[in-house]
């Protein structure tokens, strides 16, 4: 779900798979679409075990087998999610997620929000606190902008 910043995702579809990359910490989920069975319960993963399928124009991604280290809002290895991505316009996707964990929540709950494309590439997330090189890079760029503006005035 969205956080304070870096909420962009990139969805890429290839034969038999969908890959969803999250800008924040640049994690990518590779989601099979071929109907293969889920991994056994012994195989728990940080981001769970996702399987996808199409219901008309909606990509449905079901995820279970989360690690007990996942700890999403207090949930753990009994967490189960269902995500639905539906293109509702040229530049609009409706996203809905249903979250269920009987050991954490009284009942399943659903969140929904619109998504829209962003311009440009999805860049690697990185922190730049105390990165003195970044100051120099930006200073050079500003100097180049000033030089270009001075040329245009002549």
Coordinates of N, CA, C and O in Angstrom, one line a residue:
X1 N 0.8 -1.2 0.0 CA 0.0 0.0 0.0 C 0.9 1.2 0.0 O 2.0 1.2 0.4
X2 N 0.4 2.4 -0.5 CA 1.2 3.6 -0.5 C 1.7 4.0 0.8 O 1.1 3.8 1.8
X3 N 2.9 4.6 0.8 CA 3.5 5.1 2.0 C 3.7 6.6 1.8 O 3.1 7.2 0.9
X4 N 4.6 7.2 2.5 CA 4.8 8.7 2.4 C 5.4 9.1 1.1 O 5.1 10.2 0.6
X5 N 6.2 8.3 0.4 CA 6.8 8.6 -0.8 C 7.3 7.4 -1.5 O 7.3 6.3 -1.0
X6 N 7.8 7.5 -2.8 CA 8.3 6.4 -3.6 C 7.2 5.3 -3.8 O 7.5 4.1 -3.6
X7 N 6.0 5.7 -4.2 CA 5.0 4.7 -4.4 C 4.8 4.2 -5.8 O 3.8 3.5 -6.1
X8 N 5.7 4.5 -6.7 CA 5.6 4.1 -8.0 C 5.8 2.6 -8.2 O 6.6 2.0 -7.4
X9 N 5.1 2.0 -9.1 CA 5.4 0.6 -9.4 C 5.5 0.5 -10.9 O 5.0 1.4 -11.7
X10 N 6.1 -0.5 -11.4 CA 6.2 -0.8 -12.8 C 5.7 -2.2 -13.0 O 6.1 -3.2 -12.3
X11 N 4.7 -2.4 -13.9 CA 4.1 -3.7 -14.2 C 4.6 -4.1 -15.6 O 4.3 -3.3 -16.6
X12 N 5.2 -5.2 -15.8 CA 5.6 -5.7 -17.1 C 5.1 -7.1 -17.3 O 5.2 -8.0 -16.4
X13 N 4.5 -7.4 -18.4 CA 3.9 -8.7 -18.7 C 4.7 -9.4 -19.8 O 5.0 -8.7 -20.8
X14 N 5.0 -10.6 -19.6 CA 5.7 -11.4 -20.7 C 4.9 -12.7 -20.8 O 3.9 -12.9 -20.1
X15 N 5.3 -13.6 -21.6 CA 4.6 -14.9 -21.8 C 4.6 -15.7 -20.5 O 5.6 -16.1 -19.9
X16 N 3.4 -15.8 -19.9 CA 3.2 -16.6 -18.7 C 3.5 -16.0 -17.4 O 3.4 -16.6 -16.3
X17 N 4.0 -14.7 -17.4 CA 4.4 -14.1 -16.1 C 4.0 -12.6 -16.2 O 3.9 -12.0 -17.2
X18 N 3.8 -12.0 -15.0 CA 3.8 -10.6 -14.8 C 4.8 -10.3 -13.7 O 5.0 -11.0 -12.7
X19 N 5.6 -9.2 -13.9 CA 6.5 -8.7 -12.9 C 6.1 -7.4 -12.4 O 5.7 -6.5 -13.2
X20 N 6.1 -7.2 -11.1 CA 5.7 -6.0 -10.5 C 6.9 -5.5 -9.7 O 7.3 -6.1 -8.7
X21 N 7.5 -4.4 -10.1 CA 8.6 -3.8 -9.4 C 8.1 -2.6 -8.6 O 7.4 -1.7 -9.1
X22 N 8.5 -2.5 -7.3 CA 8.1 -1.4 -6.5 C 9.3 -0.4 -6.4 O 10.5 -0.9 -6.2
X23 N 9.1 0.9 -6.6 CA 10.2 1.8 -6.5 C 10.9 1.8 -5.2 O 12.1 1.8 -5.1
X24 N 10.1 1.8 -4.1 CA 10.7 1.8 -2.8 C 11.4 0.5 -2.5 O 10.9 -0.6 -2.6
X25 N 12.7 0.6 -2.3 CA 13.6 -0.6 -2.1 C 13.7 -1.5 -3.3 O 14.2 -2.6 -3.2
X26 N 13.1 -1.1 -4.4 CA 13.2 -1.8 -5.7 C 13.0 -3.3 -5.7 O 13.8 -4.1 -6.2
X27 N 12.0 -3.8 -5.0 CA 11.7 -5.2 -4.9 C 10.8 -5.6 -6.1 O 10.0 -4.8 -6.5
X28 N 11.1 -6.7 -6.7 CA 10.3 -7.2 -7.8 C 9.7 -8.5 -7.5 O 10.3 -9.4 -7.0
X29 N 8.4 -8.6 -7.8 CA 7.7 -9.9 -7.6 C 7.5 -10.5 -9.0 O 7.0 -9.8 -9.9
X30 N 7.9 -11.7 -9.2 CA 7.7 -12.4 -10.5 C 6.4 -13.3 -10.2 O 6.5 -14.2 -9.4
X31 N 5.4 -13.1 -11.0 CA 4.1 -13.7 -10.7 C 3.7 -14.6 -11.9 O 3.4 -14.1 -13.0
X32 N 3.7 -16.0 -11.7 CA 3.3 -16.9 -12.8 C 1.8 -16.7 -13.0 O 1.0 -16.5 -12.1
X33 N 1.5 -16.8 -14.3 CA 0.1 -16.8 -14.8 C -0.4 -18.1 -15.3 O -1.5 -18.1 -15.9
X34 N 0.4 -19.1 -15.2 CA 0.1 -20.4 -15.9 C -0.7 -21.4 -15.1 O -0.9 -22.5 -15.5
X35 N -1.3 -21.0 -14.0 CA -2.1 -21.9 -13.2 C -1.3 -22.9 -12.4 O -1.9 -23.8 -11.8
X36 N 0.0 -22.8 -12.3 CA 0.8 -23.7 -11.5 C 0.3 -23.6 -10.0 O -0.1 -22.6 -9.5
X37 N 0.5 -24.7 -9.3 CA 0.1 -24.7 -7.9 C 1.0 -23.9 -7.0 O 2.1 -23.6 -7.4
X38 N 0.5 -23.4 -5.9 CA 1.2 -22.6 -5.0 C 2.3 -23.5 -4.3 O 2.2 -24.7 -4.3
X39 N 3.4 -22.9 -3.9 CA 4.4 -23.6 -3.2 C 3.8 -24.2 -1.9 O 2.8 -23.6 -1.4
X40 N 4.4 -25.2 -1.4 CA 3.8 -25.8 -0.2 C 4.0 -24.9 1.0 O 4.8 -23.9 1.0
X41 N 3.2 -25.1 2.1 CA 3.2 -24.2 3.2 C 4.6 -24.1 3.9 O 4.8 -23.2 4.6
X42 N 5.4 -25.1 3.7 CA 6.8 -25.1 4.3 C 7.6 -24.0 3.6 O 8.6 -23.6 4.2
X43 N 7.3 -23.5 2.5 CA 8.1 -22.6 1.7 C 7.5 -21.2 1.9 O 6.7 -20.7 1.1
X44 N 7.9 -20.5 3.0 CA 7.4 -19.2 3.3 C 8.4 -18.2 2.8 O 9.6 -18.4 3.0
X45 N 7.9 -17.0 2.3 CA 8.8 -16.0 1.7 C 8.5 -14.6 2.2 O 7.3 -14.4 2.6
X46 N 9.4 -13.7 2.2 CA 9.2 -12.3 2.7 C 8.0 -11.7 2.0 O 7.2 -11.1 2.7
X47 N 7.9 -11.9 0.7 CA 6.8 -11.3 -0.1 C 5.7 -12.3 -0.4 O 4.9 -12.0 -1.3
X48 N 5.7 -13.4 0.2 CA 4.7 -14.5 0.0 C 5.0 -15.1 -1.4 O 5.9 -14.9 -2.1
X49 N 4.0 -16.0 -1.7 CA 4.1 -16.8 -2.9 C 2.9 -16.3 -3.7 O 1.7 -16.6 -3.4
X50 N 3.1 -15.6 -4.8 CA 2.0 -15.0 -5.6 C 1.7 -15.8 -6.8 O 2.6 -16.4 -7.5
X51 N 0.5 -15.9 -7.2 CA 0.0 -16.6 -8.4 C -1.1 -15.6 -9.0 O -1.9 -15.0 -8.3
X52 N -1.0 -15.5 -10.3 CA -1.9 -14.5 -11.0 C -2.8 -15.2 -12.0 O -2.5 -16.3 -12.5
X53 N -3.9 -14.6 -12.3 CA -4.7 -15.0 -13.4 C -5.6 -13.8 -13.9 O -5.6 -12.8 -13.2
X54 N -6.2 -13.9 -15.0 CA -7.0 -12.9 -15.6 C -8.5 -13.2 -15.4 O -8.9 -14.3 -15.6
X55 N -9.2 -12.2 -14.9 CA -10.7 -12.3 -14.9 C -11.2 -11.2 -15.8 O -11.3 -10.0 -15.4
X56 N -11.4 -11.5 -17.1 CA -11.7 -10.5 -18.0 C -10.6 -9.5 -18.2 O -9.4 -9.9 -18.5
X57 N -10.8 -8.2 -17.9 CA -9.8 -7.2 -18.0 C -9.0 -7.0 -16.7 O -8.2 -6.0 -16.6
X58 N -9.3 -7.8 -15.7 CA -8.7 -7.6 -14.4 C -7.6 -8.6 -14.1 O -7.8 -9.8 -14.2
X59 N -6.4 -8.1 -13.8 CA -5.3 -9.0 -13.3 C -5.6 -9.2 -11.9 O -5.6 -8.3 -11.1
X60 N -5.7 -10.5 -11.5 CA -5.9 -10.9 -10.1 C -4.7 -11.6 -9.6 O -4.2 -12.6 -10.2
X61 N -4.1 -11.1 -8.5 CA -2.9 -11.7 -7.9 C -3.2 -12.1 -6.5 O -3.5 -11.3 -5.6
X62 N -3.1 -13.4 -6.2 CA -3.3 -13.9 -4.9 C -2.0 -14.3 -4.3 O -1.2 -15.0 -4.9
X63 N -1.8 -13.9 -3.0 CA -0.5 -14.2 -2.4 C -0.7 -14.7 -1.0 O -1.5 -14.2 -0.2
X64 N 0.0 -15.8 -0.7 CA 0.0 -16.5 0.6 C 1.4 -16.9 0.9 O 2.3 -16.6 0.2
X65 N 1.5 -17.7 1.9 CA 2.8 -18.3 2.3 C 3.9 -17.2 2.7 O 5.0 -17.3 2.3
X66 N 3.4 -16.2 3.3 CA 4.3 -15.1 3.8 C 5.1 -15.7 5.0 O 4.7 -16.5 5.7
X67 N 6.3 -15.1 5.1 CA 7.1 -15.5 6.3 C 6.5 -14.9 7.5 O 5.9 -13.8 7.5
X68 N 6.8 -15.5 8.7 CA 6.3 -14.9 9.9 C 7.2 -13.6 10.2 O 6.9 -12.9 11.2
X69 N 8.2 -13.3 9.5 CA 9.0 -12.1 9.6 C 8.4 -11.0 8.8 O 8.9 -9.8 8.9
X70 N 7.4 -11.2 8.0 CA 6.8 -10.2 7.1 C 6.2 -9.1 8.0 O 6.4 -7.9 7.8
X71 N 5.4 -9.4 9.0 CA 4.8 -8.5 9.9 C 4.1 -7.3 9.3 O 4.5 -6.2 9.6
X72 N 3.2 -7.5 8.4 CA 2.4 -6.4 7.9 C 1.3 -6.1 8.9 O 0.3 -6.9 9.1
X73 N 1.4 -5.0 9.5 CA 0.4 -4.5 10.5 C 0.0 -5.6 11.6 O -1.1 -5.7 12.0
X74 N 1.1 -6.3 12.0 CA 0.9 -7.3 13.0 C 0.7 -8.7 12.5 O 0.7 -9.7 13.2
X75 N 0.4 -8.8 11.2 CA 0.2 -10.2 10.6 C 1.5 -10.9 10.4 O 2.5 -10.3 10.4
X76 N 1.4 -12.1 10.0 CA 2.6 -12.9 9.7 C 2.3 -14.0 8.7 O 1.8 -13.7 7.6
X77 N 2.6 -15.2 9.0 CA 2.6 -16.3 8.0 C 1.2 -16.7 7.7 O 1.0 -17.5 6.8
X78 N 0.2 -16.2 8.3 CA -1.2 -16.5 7.9 C -1.9 -15.4 7.1 O -3.0 -15.5 6.8
X79 N -1.1 -14.5 6.7 CA -1.5 -13.4 5.8 C -1.9 -13.9 4.5 O -1.2 -14.7 3.9
X80 N -3.0 -13.4 3.9 CA -3.4 -13.8 2.5 C -3.9 -12.5 1.9 O -4.7 -11.8 2.5
X81 N -3.4 -12.2 0.7 CA -3.9 -11.0 0.0 C -4.4 -11.3 -1.4 O -4.0 -12.3 -2.0
X82 N -5.4 -10.5 -1.9 CA -5.9 -10.6 -3.2 C -5.8 -9.2 -3.8 O -6.5 -8.3 -3.3
X83 N -5.0 -9.0 -4.8 CA -4.9 -7.7 -5.5 C -5.6 -7.8 -6.8 O -5.5 -8.8 -7.5
X84 N -6.3 -6.7 -7.2 CA -7.0 -6.6 -8.5 C -6.5 -5.3 -9.2 O -6.7 -4.2 -8.6
X85 N -6.0 -5.5 -10.4 CA -5.6 -4.4 -11.2 C -6.5 -4.3 -12.4 O -6.4 -5.3 -13.2
X86 N -7.3 -3.3 -12.6 CA -8.2 -3.2 -13.7 C -8.0 -1.9 -14.4 O -8.1 -0.8 -13.8
X87 N -7.6 -1.9 -15.7 CA -7.5 -0.7 -16.5 C -8.9 -0.2 -16.7 O -9.7 -0.8 -17.3
X88 N -9.1 1.1 -16.3 CA -10.4 1.7 -16.4 C -10.4 2.9 -17.4 O -11.4 3.5 -17.6
X89 N -9.2 3.1 -18.0 CA -9.1 4.2 -19.0 C -7.7 4.1 -19.6 O -6.8 3.4 -19.1
X90 N -7.4 4.9 -20.6 CA -6.1 4.9 -21.2 C -5.0 5.2 -20.2 O -3.9 4.6 -20.2
X91 N -5.3 6.1 -19.2 CA -4.3 6.5 -18.2 C -4.8 6.3 -16.8 O -4.5 7.0 -15.9
X92 N -5.5 5.2 -16.6 CA -6.1 4.9 -15.3 C -6.2 3.4 -15.0 O -6.7 2.7 -15.9
X93 N -5.8 3.0 -13.8 CA -5.9 1.7 -13.4 C -6.6 1.7 -12.0 O -6.1 2.5 -11.1
X94 N -7.6 0.9 -11.8 CA -8.2 0.8 -10.5 C -7.5 -0.3 -9.7 O -7.4 -1.4 -10.3
X95 N -6.9 0.0 -8.6 CA -6.3 -1.1 -7.8 C -7.1 -1.3 -6.5 O -7.5 -0.4 -5.8
X96 N -7.3 -2.6 -6.2 CA -8.0 -3.0 -5.0 C -7.2 -4.1 -4.4 O -6.7 -5.0 -5.1
X97 N -7.1 -4.1 -3.1 CA -6.4 -5.2 -2.4 C -7.3 -5.6 -1.2 O -7.8 -4.8 -0.4
X98 N -7.5 -6.9 -1.1 CA -8.2 -7.5 0.1 C -7.1 -8.2 0.9 O -6.4 -9.0 0.4
X99 N -7.1 -7.8 2.2 CA -6.1 -8.3 3.2 C -6.9 -9.2 4.2 O -7.9 -8.8 4.7
X100 N -6.4 -10.4 4.4 CA -7.0 -11.4 5.3 C -5.9 -12.0 6.1 O -5.0 -12.5 5.6
X101 N -6.1 -12.0 7.4 CA -5.3 -12.8 8.3 C -6.1 -13.0 9.6 O -6.3 -12.1 10.4
X102 N -6.7 -14.2 9.7 CA -7.6 -14.4 10.8 C -7.0 -14.3 12.2 O -7.7 -14.2 13.2
X103 N -5.7 -14.4 12.3 CA -5.0 -14.3 13.6 C -4.7 -12.8 13.9 O -4.2 -12.5 15.0
X104 N -4.9 -11.9 13.0 CA -4.6 -10.5 13.2 C -5.9 -9.6 13.1 O -6.0 -8.7 13.9
X105 N -6.7 -9.8 12.1 CA -7.9 -9.0 11.8 C -9.2 -9.7 12.2 O -9.3 -10.9 11.9
X106 N -10.2 -9.0 12.6 CA -11.5 -9.6 12.9 C -12.1 -10.1 11.6 O -12.8 -11.2 11.7
X107 N -11.9 -9.4 10.5 CA -12.5 -9.9 9.2 C -11.6 -9.3 8.1 O -10.8 -8.4 8.3
X108 N -11.7 -9.9 6.9 CA -10.9 -9.3 5.8 C -11.3 -7.9 5.5 O -12.4 -7.5 5.8
X109 N -10.4 -7.1 5.0 CA -10.7 -5.7 4.7 C -10.1 -5.4 3.3 O -9.2 -6.1 2.9
X110 N -10.7 -4.4 2.7 CA -10.3 -4.1 1.3 C -10.0 -2.6 1.2 O -10.7 -1.8 1.8
X111 N -8.9 -2.3 0.5 CA -8.5 -0.9 0.2 C -8.5 -0.7 -1.3 O -8.2 -1.7 -2.0
X112 N -8.9 0.5 -1.7 CA -9.0 0.7 -3.2 C -8.5 2.1 -3.4 O -8.7 3.0 -2.7
X113 N -7.7 2.3 -4.5 CA -7.3 3.6 -4.9 C -7.0 3.6 -6.4 O -6.6 2.6 -7.0
X114 N -7.1 4.8 -7.1 CA -6.8 4.9 -8.5 C -5.2 5.0 -8.7 O -4.5 5.5 -7.8
X115 N -4.8 4.4 -9.8 CA -3.4 4.5 -10.2 C -3.3 5.2 -11.5 O -4.2 5.0 -12.4
X116 N -2.3 6.0 -11.8 CA -2.1 6.6 -13.1 C -0.6 6.5 -13.5 O 0.2 6.3 -12.6
X117 N -0.4 6.5 -14.7 CA 1.1 6.4 -15.1 C 1.9 7.6 -14.8 O 1.3 8.7 -14.7
X118 N 3.1 7.4 -14.6 CA 4.0 8.6 -14.4 C 4.9 8.7 -15.6 O 5.0 7.8 -16.5
X119 N 5.4 9.9 -15.8 CA 6.3 10.2 -16.9 C 7.7 9.7 -16.6 O 8.2 9.9 -15.5
X120 N 8.4 9.1 -17.6 CA 9.8 8.8 -17.4 C 10.0 7.4 -16.8 O 9.0 6.7 -16.5
X121 N 11.2 7.1 -16.5 CA 11.6 5.8 -16.0 C 11.4 5.7 -14.5 O 11.3 6.7 -13.8
X122 N 11.4 4.4 -14.1 CA 11.4 4.1 -12.7 C 12.8 4.0 -12.2 O 13.5 3.1 -12.7
X123 N 13.2 4.9 -11.3 CA 14.6 4.9 -10.9 C 14.8 4.1 -9.6 O 13.9 3.9 -8.8
X124 N 16.1 3.6 -9.5 CA 16.4 2.9 -8.3 C 16.3 3.8 -7.1 O 16.7 4.9 -7.1
X125 N 15.6 3.3 -6.0 CA 15.5 4.0 -4.8 C 16.8 4.0 -4.1 O 17.5 3.0 -4.0
X126 N 17.2 5.2 -3.6 CA 18.5 5.3 -2.8 C 18.4 6.5 -1.9 O 17.8 7.6 -2.3
X127 N 19.0 6.5 -0.8 CA 19.1 7.6 0.1 C 20.3 8.4 -0.2 O 21.3 7.9 -0.6
X128 N 20.2 9.7 0.0 CA 21.3 10.6 -0.3 C 21.7 11.5 0.8 O 22.4 12.5 0.6
X129 N 21.3 11.2 2.0 CA 21.7 12.0 3.2 C 23.3 11.9 3.3 O 23.9 10.9 3.2
X130 N 23.8 13.1 3.5 CA 25.3 13.3 3.6 C 26.1 12.8 2.4 O 27.3 12.6 2.5
X131 N 25.4 12.8 1.3 CA 26.1 12.4 0.0 C 26.6 13.8 -0.6 O 25.9 14.5 -1.3
X132 N 27.9 14.0 -0.3 CA 28.5 15.3 -0.7 C 28.6 15.4 -2.2 O 28.6 16.4 -2.8
X133 N 28.8 14.2 -2.9 CA 28.9 14.2 -4.3 C 27.6 14.7 -5.0 O 27.7 15.4 -6.0
X134 N 26.5 14.5 -4.4 CA 25.2 15.0 -4.9 C 25.2 16.5 -5.0 O 24.7 17.1 -5.9
X135 N 25.7 17.2 -3.9 CA 25.8 18.6 -3.9 C 26.6 19.1 -5.1 O 26.2 20.0 -5.8
X136 N 27.7 18.5 -5.4 CA 28.6 18.9 -6.5 C 27.9 18.6 -7.9 O 28.0 19.5 -8.8
X137 N 27.2 17.5 -8.0 CA 26.5 17.2 -9.2 C 25.4 18.3 -9.5 O 25.3 18.8 -10.6
X138 N 24.7 18.6 -8.5 CA 23.6 19.7 -8.6 C 24.2 21.0 -8.9 O 23.7 21.8 -9.7
X139 N 25.3 21.3 -8.2 CA 25.9 22.6 -8.5 C 26.4 22.8 -9.9 O 26.2 23.8 -10.5
X140 N 27.0 21.8 -10.5 CA 27.4 21.8 -11.9 C 26.2 22.0 -12.8 O 26.2 22.8 -13.7
X141 N 25.1 21.3 -12.5 CA 23.9 21.4 -13.3 C 23.4 22.8 -13.3 O 22.9 23.3 -14.3
X142 N 23.3 23.4 -12.1 CA 22.8 24.8 -12.0 C 23.7 25.7 -12.8 O 23.3 26.7 -13.4
X143 N 25.1 25.5 -12.7 CA 26.0 26.4 -13.5 C 25.8 26.3 -15.0 O 25.8 27.3 -15.7
X144 N 25.5 25.0 -15.4 CA 25.2 24.8 -16.9 C 23.9 25.5 -17.3 O 23.8 26.1 -18.3
X145 N 22.9 25.5 -16.4 CA 21.7 26.2 -16.7 C 21.9 27.7 -16.8 O 21.3 28.3 -17.6
X146 N 22.7 28.2 -15.9 CA 22.9 29.7 -15.9 C 23.7 30.1 -17.2 O 23.4 31.1 -17.8
X147 N 24.6 29.2 -17.6 CA 25.4 29.5 -18.8 C 24.5 29.5 -20.0 O 24.6 30.4 -20.9
X148 N 23.6 28.6 -20.1 CA 22.6 28.5 -21.2 C 21.7 29.7 -21.2 O 21.4 30.2 -22.3
X149 N 21.3 30.1 -20.0 CA 20.4 31.3 -19.9 C 21.1 32.5 -20.4 O 20.5 33.4 -21.1
X150 N 22.4 32.6 -20.0 CA 23.2 33.8 -20.4 C 23.4 33.8 -22.0 O 23.3 34.9 -22.6
X151 N 23.5 32.7 -22.6 CA 23.7 32.6 -24.1 C 22.4 33.1 -24.7 O 22.4 33.8 -25.7
X152 N 21.2 32.7 -24.2 CA 20.0 33.1 -24.8 C 19.7 34.6 -24.7 O 19.0 35.1 -25.5
X153 N 20.3 35.2 -23.7 CA 20.1 36.7 -23.5 C 20.8 37.5 -24.5 O 20.5 38.6 -24.8
X154 N 21.9 36.9 -25.1 CA 22.8 37.6 -26.0 C 22.1 37.7 -27.4 O 21.4 37.4 -28.0

